[in-house]
PDB file of C-alpha atoms in Angstrom:
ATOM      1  CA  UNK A 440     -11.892  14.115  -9.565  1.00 71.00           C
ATOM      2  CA  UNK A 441     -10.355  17.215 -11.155  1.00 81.00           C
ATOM      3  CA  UNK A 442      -6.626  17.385 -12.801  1.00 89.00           C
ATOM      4  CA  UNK A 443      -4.604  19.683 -14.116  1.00 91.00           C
ATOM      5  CA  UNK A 444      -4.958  21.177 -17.676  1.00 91.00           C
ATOM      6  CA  UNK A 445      -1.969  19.134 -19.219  1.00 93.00           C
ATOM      7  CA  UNK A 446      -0.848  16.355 -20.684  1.00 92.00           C
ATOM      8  CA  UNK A 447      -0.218  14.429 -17.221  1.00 93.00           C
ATOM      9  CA  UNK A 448      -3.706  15.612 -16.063  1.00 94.00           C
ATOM     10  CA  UNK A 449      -5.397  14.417 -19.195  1.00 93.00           C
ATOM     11  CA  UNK A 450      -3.688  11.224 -18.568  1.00 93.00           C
ATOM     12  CA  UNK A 451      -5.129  10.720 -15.093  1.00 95.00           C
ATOM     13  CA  UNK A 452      -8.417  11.684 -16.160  1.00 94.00           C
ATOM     14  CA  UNK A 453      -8.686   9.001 -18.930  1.00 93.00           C
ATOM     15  CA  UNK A 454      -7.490   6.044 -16.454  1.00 93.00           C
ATOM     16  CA  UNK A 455     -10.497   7.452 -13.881  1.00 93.00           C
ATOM     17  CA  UNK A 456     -12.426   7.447 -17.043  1.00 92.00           C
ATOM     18  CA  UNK A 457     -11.379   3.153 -17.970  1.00 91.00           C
ATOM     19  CA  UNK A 458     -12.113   2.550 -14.143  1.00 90.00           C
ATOM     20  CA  UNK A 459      -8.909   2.411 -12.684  1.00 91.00           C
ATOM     21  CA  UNK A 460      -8.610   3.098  -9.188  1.00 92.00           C
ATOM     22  CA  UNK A 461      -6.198   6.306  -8.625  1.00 94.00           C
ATOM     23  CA  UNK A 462      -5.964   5.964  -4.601  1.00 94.00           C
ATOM     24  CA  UNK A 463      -4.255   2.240  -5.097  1.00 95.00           C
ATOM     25  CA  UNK A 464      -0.398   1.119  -5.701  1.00 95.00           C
ATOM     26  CA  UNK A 465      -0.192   0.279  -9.841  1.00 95.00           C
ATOM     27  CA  UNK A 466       2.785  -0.271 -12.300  1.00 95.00           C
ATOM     28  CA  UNK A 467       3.498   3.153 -13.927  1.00 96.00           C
ATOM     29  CA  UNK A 468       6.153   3.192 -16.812  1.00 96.00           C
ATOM     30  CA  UNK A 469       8.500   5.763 -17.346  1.00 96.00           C
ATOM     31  CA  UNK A 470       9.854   6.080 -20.879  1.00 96.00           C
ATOM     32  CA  UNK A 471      13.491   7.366 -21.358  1.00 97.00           C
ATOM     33  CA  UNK A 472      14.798   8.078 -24.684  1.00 97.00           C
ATOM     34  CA  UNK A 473      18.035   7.921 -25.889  1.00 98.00           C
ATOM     35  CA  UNK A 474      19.571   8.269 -29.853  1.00 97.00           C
ATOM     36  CA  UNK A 475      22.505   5.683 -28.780  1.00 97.00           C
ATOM     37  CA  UNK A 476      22.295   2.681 -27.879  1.00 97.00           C
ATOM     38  CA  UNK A 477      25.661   3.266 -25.921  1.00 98.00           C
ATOM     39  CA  UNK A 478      24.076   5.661 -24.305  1.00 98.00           C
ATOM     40  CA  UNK A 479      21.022   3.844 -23.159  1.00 98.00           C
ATOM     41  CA  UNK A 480      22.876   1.055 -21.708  1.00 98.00           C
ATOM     42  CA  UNK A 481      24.883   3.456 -19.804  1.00 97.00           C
ATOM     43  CA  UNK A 482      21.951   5.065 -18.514  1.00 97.00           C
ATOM     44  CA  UNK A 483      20.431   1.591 -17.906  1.00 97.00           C
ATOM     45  CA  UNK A 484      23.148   0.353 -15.552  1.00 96.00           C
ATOM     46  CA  UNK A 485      23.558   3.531 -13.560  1.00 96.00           C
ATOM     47  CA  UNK A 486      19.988   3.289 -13.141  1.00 95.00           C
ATOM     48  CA  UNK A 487      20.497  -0.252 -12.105  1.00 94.00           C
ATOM     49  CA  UNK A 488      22.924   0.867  -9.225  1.00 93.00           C
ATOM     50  CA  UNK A 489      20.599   3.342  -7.704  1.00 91.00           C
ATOM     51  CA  UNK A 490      18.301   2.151  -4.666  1.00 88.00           C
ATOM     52  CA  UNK A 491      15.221   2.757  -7.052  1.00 85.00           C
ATOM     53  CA  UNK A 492      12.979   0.250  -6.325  1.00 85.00           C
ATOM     54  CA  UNK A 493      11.462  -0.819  -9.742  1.00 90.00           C
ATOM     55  CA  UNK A 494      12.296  -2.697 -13.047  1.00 95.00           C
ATOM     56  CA  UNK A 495      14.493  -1.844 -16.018  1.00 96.00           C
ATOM     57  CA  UNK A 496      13.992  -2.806 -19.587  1.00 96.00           C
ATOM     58  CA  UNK A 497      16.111  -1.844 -23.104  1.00 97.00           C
ATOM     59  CA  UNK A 498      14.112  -1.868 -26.015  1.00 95.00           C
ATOM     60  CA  UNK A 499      14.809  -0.400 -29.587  1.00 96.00           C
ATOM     61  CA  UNK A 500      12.065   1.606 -30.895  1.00 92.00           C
ATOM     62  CA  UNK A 501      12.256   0.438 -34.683  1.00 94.00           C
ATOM     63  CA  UNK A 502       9.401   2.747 -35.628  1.00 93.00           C
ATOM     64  CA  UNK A 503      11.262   6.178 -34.243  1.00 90.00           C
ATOM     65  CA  UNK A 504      14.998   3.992 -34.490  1.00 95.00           C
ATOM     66  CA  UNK A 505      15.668   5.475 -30.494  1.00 96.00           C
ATOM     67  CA  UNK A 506      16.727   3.116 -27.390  1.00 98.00           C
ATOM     68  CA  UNK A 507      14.269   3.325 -25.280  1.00 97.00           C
ATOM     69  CA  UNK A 508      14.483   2.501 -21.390  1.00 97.00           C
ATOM     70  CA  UNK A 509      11.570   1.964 -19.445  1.00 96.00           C
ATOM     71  CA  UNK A 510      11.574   1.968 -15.430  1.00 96.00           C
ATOM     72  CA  UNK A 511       8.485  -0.140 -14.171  1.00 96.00           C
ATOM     73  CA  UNK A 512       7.584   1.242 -11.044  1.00 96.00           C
ATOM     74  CA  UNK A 513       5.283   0.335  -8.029  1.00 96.00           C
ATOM     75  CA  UNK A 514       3.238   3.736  -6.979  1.00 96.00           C
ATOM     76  CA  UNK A 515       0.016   5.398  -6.071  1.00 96.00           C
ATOM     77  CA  UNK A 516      -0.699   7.419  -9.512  1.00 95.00           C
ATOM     78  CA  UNK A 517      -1.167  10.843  -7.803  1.00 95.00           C
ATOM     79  CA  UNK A 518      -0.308  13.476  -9.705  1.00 95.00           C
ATOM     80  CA  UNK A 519       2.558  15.511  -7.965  1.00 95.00           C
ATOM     81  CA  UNK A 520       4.092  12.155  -7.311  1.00 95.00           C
ATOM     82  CA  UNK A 521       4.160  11.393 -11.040  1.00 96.00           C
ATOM     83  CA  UNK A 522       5.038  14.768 -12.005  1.00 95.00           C
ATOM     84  CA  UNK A 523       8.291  14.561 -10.020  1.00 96.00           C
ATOM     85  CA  UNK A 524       9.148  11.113 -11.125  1.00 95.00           C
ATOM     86  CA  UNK A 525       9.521  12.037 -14.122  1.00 95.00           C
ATOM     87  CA  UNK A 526      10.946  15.521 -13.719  1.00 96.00           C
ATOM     88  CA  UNK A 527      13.869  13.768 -11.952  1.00 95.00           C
ATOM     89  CA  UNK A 528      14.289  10.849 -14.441  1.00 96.00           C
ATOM     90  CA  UNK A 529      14.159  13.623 -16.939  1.00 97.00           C
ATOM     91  CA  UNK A 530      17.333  14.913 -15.579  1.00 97.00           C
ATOM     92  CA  UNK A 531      18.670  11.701 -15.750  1.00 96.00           C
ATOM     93  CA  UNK A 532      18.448  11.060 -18.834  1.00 97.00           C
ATOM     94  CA  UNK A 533      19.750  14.005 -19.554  1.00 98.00           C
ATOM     95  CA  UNK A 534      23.218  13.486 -18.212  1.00 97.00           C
ATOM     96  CA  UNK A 535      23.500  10.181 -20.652  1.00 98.00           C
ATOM     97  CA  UNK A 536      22.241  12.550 -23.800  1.00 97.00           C
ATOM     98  CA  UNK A 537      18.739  11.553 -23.383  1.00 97.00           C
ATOM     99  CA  UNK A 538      15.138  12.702 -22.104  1.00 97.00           C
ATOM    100  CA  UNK A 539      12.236  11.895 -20.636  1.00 95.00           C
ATOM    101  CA  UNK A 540       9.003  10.306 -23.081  1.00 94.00           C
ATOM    102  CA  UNK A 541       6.092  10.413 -20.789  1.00 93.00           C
ATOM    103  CA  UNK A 542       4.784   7.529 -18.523  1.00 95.00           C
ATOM    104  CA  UNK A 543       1.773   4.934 -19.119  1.00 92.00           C
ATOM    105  CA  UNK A 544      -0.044   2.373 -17.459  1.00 91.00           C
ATOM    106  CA  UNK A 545      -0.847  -1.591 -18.476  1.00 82.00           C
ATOM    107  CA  UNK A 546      -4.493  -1.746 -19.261  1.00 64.00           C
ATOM    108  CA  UNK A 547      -4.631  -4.863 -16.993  1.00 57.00           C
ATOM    109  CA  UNK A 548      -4.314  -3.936 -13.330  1.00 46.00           C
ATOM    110  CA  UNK A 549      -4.396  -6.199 -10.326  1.00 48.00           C
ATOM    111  CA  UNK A 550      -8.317  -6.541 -10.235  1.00 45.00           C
ATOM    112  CA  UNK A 551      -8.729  -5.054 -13.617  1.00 42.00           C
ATOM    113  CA  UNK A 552     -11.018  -8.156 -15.206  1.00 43.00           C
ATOM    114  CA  UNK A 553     -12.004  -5.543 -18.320  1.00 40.00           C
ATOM    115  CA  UNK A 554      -9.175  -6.636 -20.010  1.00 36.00           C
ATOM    116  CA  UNK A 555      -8.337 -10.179 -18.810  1.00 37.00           C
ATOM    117  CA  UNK A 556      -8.891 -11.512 -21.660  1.00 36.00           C
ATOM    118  CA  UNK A 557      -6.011 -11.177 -23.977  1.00 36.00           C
ATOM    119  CA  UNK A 558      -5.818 -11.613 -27.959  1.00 34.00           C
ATOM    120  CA  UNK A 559      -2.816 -13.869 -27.665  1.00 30.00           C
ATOM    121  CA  UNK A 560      -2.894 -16.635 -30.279  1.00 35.00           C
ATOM    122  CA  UNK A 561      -2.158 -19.898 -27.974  1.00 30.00           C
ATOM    123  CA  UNK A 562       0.714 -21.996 -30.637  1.00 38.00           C
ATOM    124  CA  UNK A 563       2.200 -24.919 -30.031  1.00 37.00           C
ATOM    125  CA  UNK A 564       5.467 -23.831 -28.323  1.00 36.00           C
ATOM    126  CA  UNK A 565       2.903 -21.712 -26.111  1.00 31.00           C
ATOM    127  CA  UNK A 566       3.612 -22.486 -22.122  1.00 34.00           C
ATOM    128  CA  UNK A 567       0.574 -21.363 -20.792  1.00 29.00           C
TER     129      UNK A 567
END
């Protein structure tokens, strides 16, 4: 397959290079980033009353000290489709002081068995 010349592109290329499979429905995160936290929970429950059919998570980013949300969403990775995704979560963002950080992809897809196994350390309070 051949992608663009940027960043998104390169991105593509390396999941066709791992072996995932680009013409089937995976989880694609979108990362939003926001200096406030007041901010990001605004952004978070506006996001939250759209019809966007996907998951919403807050995290803080200790490491950068941003809010961070990410919108988990169910989608063929093709590239114009990502490329607009994230153009209009971009602008967003933007209207709660924030913008767009990219987009990724779990390792572990459905049918993925590469990386089944996990490293998780199994404890005692463990539940599976």
């Amino acid at each position: 397959m051949q992608f663009p010349e940027d960043d998104n592109g390169q991105m593509l290329a390396a999941m066709a290079d791992a072996g995932i499979d680009l013409t089937k429905s995976i989880e694609v995160d979108f990362f939003l980033v926001f200096d406030d936290q007041r901010d990001a929970e605004s952004a978070l429950e506006a996001l939250s009353q759209t019809d966007m059919q996907g998951e919403l998570e807050l995290n803080f980013d200790e490491e950068n000290t941003k809010w961070e949300v990410i919108v988990c969403l169910q989608m063929v990775p093709e590239y114009a489709a990502l490329v607009g995704k994230e153009t209009e979560l971009n602008s967003f963002a933007q209207e709660f002081d924030g913008i767009s950080d990219g987009w990724g992809v779990m390792q572990n897809q459905g049918g993925d068995d590469e990386f089944a196994d996990d490293d998780h350390v199994h404890g005692e309070h463990c539940k599976h």
